mmCIF file of C-alpha atoms in Angstrom:
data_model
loop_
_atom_site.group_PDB
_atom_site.id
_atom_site.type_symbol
_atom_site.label_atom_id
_atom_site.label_comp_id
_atom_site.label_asym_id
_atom_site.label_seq_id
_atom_site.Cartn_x
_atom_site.Cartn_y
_atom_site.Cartn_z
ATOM 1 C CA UNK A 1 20.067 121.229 -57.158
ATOM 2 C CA UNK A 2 18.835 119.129 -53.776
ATOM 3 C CA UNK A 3 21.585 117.351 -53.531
ATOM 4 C CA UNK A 4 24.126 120.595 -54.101
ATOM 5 C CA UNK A 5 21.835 122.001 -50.656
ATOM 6 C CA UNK A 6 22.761 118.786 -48.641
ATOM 7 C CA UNK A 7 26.267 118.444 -49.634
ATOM 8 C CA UNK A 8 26.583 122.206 -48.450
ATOM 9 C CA UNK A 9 24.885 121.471 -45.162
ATOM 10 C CA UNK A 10 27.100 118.524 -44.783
ATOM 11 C CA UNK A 11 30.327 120.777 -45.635
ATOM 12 C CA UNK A 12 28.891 123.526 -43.065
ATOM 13 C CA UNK A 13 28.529 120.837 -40.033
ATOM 14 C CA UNK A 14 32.057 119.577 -40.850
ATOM 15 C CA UNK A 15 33.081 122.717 -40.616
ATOM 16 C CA UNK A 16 31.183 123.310 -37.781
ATOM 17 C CA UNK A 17 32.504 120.867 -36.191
ATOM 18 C CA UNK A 18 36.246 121.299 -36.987
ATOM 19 C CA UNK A 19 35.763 124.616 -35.788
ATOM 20 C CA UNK A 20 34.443 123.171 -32.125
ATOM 21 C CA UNK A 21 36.774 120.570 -32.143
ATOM 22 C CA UNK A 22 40.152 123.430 -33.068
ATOM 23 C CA UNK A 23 38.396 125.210 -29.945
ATOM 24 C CA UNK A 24 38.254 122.634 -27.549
ATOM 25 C CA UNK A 25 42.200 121.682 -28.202
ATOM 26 C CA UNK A 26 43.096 125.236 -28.223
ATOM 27 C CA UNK A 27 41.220 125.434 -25.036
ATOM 28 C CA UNK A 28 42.580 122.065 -23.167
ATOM 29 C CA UNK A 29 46.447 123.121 -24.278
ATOM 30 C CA UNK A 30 45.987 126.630 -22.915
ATOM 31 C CA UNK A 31 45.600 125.333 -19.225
ATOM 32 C CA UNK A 32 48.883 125.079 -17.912
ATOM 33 C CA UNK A 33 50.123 122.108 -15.456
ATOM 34 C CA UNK A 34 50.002 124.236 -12.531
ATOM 35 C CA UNK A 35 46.232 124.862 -13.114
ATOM 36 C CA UNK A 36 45.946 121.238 -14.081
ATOM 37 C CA UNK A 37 47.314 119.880 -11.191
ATOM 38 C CA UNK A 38 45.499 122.445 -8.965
ATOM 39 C CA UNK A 39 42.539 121.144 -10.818
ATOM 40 C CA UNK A 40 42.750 117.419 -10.090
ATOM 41 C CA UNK A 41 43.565 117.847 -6.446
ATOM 42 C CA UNK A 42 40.423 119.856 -5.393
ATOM 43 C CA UNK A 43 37.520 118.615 -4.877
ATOM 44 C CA UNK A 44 35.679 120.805 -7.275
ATOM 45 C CA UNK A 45 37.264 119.915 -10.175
ATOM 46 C CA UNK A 46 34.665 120.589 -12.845
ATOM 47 C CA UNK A 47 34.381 124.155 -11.157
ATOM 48 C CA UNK A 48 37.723 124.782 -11.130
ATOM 49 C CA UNK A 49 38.555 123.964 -14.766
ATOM 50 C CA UNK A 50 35.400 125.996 -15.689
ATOM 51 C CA UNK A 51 36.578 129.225 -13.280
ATOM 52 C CA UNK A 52 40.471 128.738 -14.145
ATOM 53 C CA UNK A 53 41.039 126.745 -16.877
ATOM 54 C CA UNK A 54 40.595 129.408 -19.667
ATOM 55 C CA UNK A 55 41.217 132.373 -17.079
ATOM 56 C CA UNK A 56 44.261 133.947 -18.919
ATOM 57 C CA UNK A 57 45.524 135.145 -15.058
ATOM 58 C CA UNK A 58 45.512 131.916 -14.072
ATOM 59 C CA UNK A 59 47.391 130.402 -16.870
ATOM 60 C CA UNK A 60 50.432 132.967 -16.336
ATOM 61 C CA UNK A 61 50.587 132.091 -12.490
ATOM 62 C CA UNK A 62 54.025 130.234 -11.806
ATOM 63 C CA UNK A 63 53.536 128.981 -8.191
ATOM 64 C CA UNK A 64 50.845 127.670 -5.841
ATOM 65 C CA UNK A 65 50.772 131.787 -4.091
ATOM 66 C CA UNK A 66 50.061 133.265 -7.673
ATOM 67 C CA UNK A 67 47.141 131.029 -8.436
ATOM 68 C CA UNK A 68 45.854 131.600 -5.109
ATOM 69 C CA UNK A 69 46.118 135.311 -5.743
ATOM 70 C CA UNK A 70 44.441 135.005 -8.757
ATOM 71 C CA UNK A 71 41.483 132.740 -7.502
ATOM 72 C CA UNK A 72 40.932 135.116 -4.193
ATOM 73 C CA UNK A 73 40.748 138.099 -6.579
ATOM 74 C CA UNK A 74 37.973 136.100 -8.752
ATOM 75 C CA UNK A 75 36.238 134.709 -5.427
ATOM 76 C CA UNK A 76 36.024 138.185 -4.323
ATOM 77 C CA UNK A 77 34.576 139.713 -7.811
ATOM 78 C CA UNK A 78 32.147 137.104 -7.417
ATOM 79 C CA UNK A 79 31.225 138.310 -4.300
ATOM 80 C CA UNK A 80 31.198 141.739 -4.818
ATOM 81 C CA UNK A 81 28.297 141.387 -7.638
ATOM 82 C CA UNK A 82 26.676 138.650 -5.251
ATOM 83 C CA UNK A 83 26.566 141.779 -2.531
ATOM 84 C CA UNK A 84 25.561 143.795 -4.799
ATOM 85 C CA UNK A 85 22.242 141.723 -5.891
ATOM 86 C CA UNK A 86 21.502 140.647 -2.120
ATOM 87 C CA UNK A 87 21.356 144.305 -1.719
ATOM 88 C CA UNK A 88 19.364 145.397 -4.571
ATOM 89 C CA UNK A 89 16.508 142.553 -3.903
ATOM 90 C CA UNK A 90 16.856 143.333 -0.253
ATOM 91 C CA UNK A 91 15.780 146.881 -1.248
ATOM 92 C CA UNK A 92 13.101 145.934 -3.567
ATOM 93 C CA UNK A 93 11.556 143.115 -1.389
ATOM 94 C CA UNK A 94 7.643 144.370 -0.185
ATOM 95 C CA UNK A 95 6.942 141.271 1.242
ATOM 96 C CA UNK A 96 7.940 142.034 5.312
ATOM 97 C CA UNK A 97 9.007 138.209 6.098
ATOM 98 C CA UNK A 98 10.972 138.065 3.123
ATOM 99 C CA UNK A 99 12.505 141.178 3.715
ATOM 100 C CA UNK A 100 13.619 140.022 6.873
ATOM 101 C CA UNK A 101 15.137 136.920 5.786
ATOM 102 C CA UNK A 102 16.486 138.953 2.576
ATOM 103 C CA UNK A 103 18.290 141.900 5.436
ATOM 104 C CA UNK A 104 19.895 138.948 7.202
ATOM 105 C CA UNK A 105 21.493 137.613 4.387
ATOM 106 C CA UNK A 106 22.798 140.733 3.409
ATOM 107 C CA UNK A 107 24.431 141.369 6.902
ATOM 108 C CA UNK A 108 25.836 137.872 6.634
ATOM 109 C CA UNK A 109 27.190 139.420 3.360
ATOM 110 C CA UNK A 110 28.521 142.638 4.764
ATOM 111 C CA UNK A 111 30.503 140.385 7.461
ATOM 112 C CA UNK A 112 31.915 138.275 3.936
ATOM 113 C CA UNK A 113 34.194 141.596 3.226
ATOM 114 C CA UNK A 114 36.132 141.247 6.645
ATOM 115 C CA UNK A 115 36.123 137.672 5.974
ATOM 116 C CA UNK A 116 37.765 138.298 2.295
ATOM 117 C CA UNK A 117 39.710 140.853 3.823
ATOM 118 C CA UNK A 118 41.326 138.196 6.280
ATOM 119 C CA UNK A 119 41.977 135.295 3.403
ATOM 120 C CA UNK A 120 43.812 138.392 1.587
ATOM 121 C CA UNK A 121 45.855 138.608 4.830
ATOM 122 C CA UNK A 122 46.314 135.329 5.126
ATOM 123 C CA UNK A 123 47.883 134.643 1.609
ATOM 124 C CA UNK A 124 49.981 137.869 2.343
ATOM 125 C CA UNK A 125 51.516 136.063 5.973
ATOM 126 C CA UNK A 126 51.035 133.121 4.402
ATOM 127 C CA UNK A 127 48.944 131.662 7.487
ATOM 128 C CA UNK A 128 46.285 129.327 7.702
ATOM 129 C CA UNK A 129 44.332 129.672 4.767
ATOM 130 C CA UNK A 130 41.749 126.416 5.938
ATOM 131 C CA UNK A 131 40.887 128.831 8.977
ATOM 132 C CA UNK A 132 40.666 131.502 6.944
ATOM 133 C CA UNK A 133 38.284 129.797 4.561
ATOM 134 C CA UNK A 134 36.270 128.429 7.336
ATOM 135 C CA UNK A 135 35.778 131.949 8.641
ATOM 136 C CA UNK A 136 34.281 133.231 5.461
ATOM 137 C CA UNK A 137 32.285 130.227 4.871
ATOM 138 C CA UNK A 138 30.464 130.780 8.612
ATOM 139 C CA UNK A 139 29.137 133.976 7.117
ATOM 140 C CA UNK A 140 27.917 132.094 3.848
ATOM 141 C CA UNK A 141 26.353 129.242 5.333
ATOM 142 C CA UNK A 142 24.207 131.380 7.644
ATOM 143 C CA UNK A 143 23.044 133.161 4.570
ATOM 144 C CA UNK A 144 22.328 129.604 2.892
ATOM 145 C CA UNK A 145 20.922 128.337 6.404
ATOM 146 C CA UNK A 146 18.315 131.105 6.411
ATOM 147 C CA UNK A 147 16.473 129.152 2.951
ATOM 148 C CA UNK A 148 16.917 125.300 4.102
ATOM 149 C CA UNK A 149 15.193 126.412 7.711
ATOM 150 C CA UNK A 150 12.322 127.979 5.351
ATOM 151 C CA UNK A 151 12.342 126.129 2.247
ATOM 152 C CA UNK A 152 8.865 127.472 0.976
ATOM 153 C CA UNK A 153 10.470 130.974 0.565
ATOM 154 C CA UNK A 154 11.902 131.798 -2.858
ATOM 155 C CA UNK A 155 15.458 131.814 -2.526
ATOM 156 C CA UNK A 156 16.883 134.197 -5.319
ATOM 157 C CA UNK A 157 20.406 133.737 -3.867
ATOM 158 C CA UNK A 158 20.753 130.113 -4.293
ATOM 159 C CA UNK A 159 22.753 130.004 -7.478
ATOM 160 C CA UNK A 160 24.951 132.832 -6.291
ATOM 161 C CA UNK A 161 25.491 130.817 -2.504
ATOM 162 C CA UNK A 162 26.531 127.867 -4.503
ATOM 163 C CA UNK A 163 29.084 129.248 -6.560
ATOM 164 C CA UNK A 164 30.764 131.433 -3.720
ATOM 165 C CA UNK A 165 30.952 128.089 -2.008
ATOM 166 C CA UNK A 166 33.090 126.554 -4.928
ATOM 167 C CA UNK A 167 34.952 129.303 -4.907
ATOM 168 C CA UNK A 168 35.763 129.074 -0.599
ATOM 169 C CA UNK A 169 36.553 125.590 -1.583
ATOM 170 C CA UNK A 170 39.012 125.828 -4.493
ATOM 171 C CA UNK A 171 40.683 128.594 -2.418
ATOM 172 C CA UNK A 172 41.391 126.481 0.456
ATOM 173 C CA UNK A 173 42.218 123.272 -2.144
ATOM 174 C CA UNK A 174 44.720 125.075 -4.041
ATOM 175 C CA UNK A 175 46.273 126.162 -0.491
ATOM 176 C CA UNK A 176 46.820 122.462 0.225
ATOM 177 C CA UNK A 177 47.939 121.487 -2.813
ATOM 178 C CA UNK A 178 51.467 120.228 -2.485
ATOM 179 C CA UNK A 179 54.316 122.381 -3.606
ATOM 180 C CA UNK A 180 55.172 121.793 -7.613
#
């Protein structure tokens, strides 16, 4: 009867397995080339395969101007629920220096929506998205700035900074990436 227990464990893990290993092929042949290639160029490759390489969106976009598109629109989610957090610790914050630090982030964040606003623009005139990027990512990095110039303050934003940043970044890689 023990050994019926470990030869169904051992059937269960090879299942298990299987089952991981079905998911990770399903996953890799559901990127398309475009995203692949998008991928490899930027320089936040392991972000970009994790943000568009199962994104169904992203997989259905044909040229470099639809995977843009798609990436703004997810950059801008992002930042929307980023807003929305700087704003609800902002308003919960008792500490008065924190506070302080916390309200200037969240202007820096309020400025991000004209910043968004002008990348949308940008893809639309098809202008210079690298300005465009750098624009929105002045307005980041002074939120960001605010923690490194007082490192001993909690920074509940950190996480959130980060991953915007990818997100500026990919934007402005897939806008270089050379016509396929």
């Amino acid at each position: 009867m023990g050994r019926s227990i470990s030869s169904t464990s051992s059937i269960s893990l090879i299942f298990i397995l299987s089952v991981d290993l079905f998911g990770t092929c399903l996953r890799a042949s559901a990127t398309t080339q475009l995203v692949k290639n998008a991928c490899d160029f930027c320089e936040v490759k392991d972000f970009c395969y994790n943000v568009l390489g199962e994104n169904p969106e992203a997989n259905r976009a044909t040229t470099r101007y639809n995977l843009e598109d798609v990436t703004i629109q997810l950059a801008y989610s992002n930042y929307t629920n980023i807003h929305r957090k700087v704003l609800t610790v902002t308003a919960n914050e008792v500490d008065p220096t924190l506070k302080q630090m916390y309200k200037q982030c969240l202007h820096d964040y309020v400025l991000l929506k004209s910043a968004f606003d002008f990348i949308v623009h940008t893809l639309v005139t098809n202008g210079d998205m690298g300005q465009a990027i750098e624009g929105a990512r002045t307005h980041l990095f002074a939120c960001m700035s605010l923690f490194t110039q007082s490192p001993t303050s909690p920074n509940p934003f950190a996480q959130d900074n980060d991953n915007l940043a990818h997100f500026l970044e990919l934007i402005r890689d897939i806008s270089f990436i050379p016509l396929i």
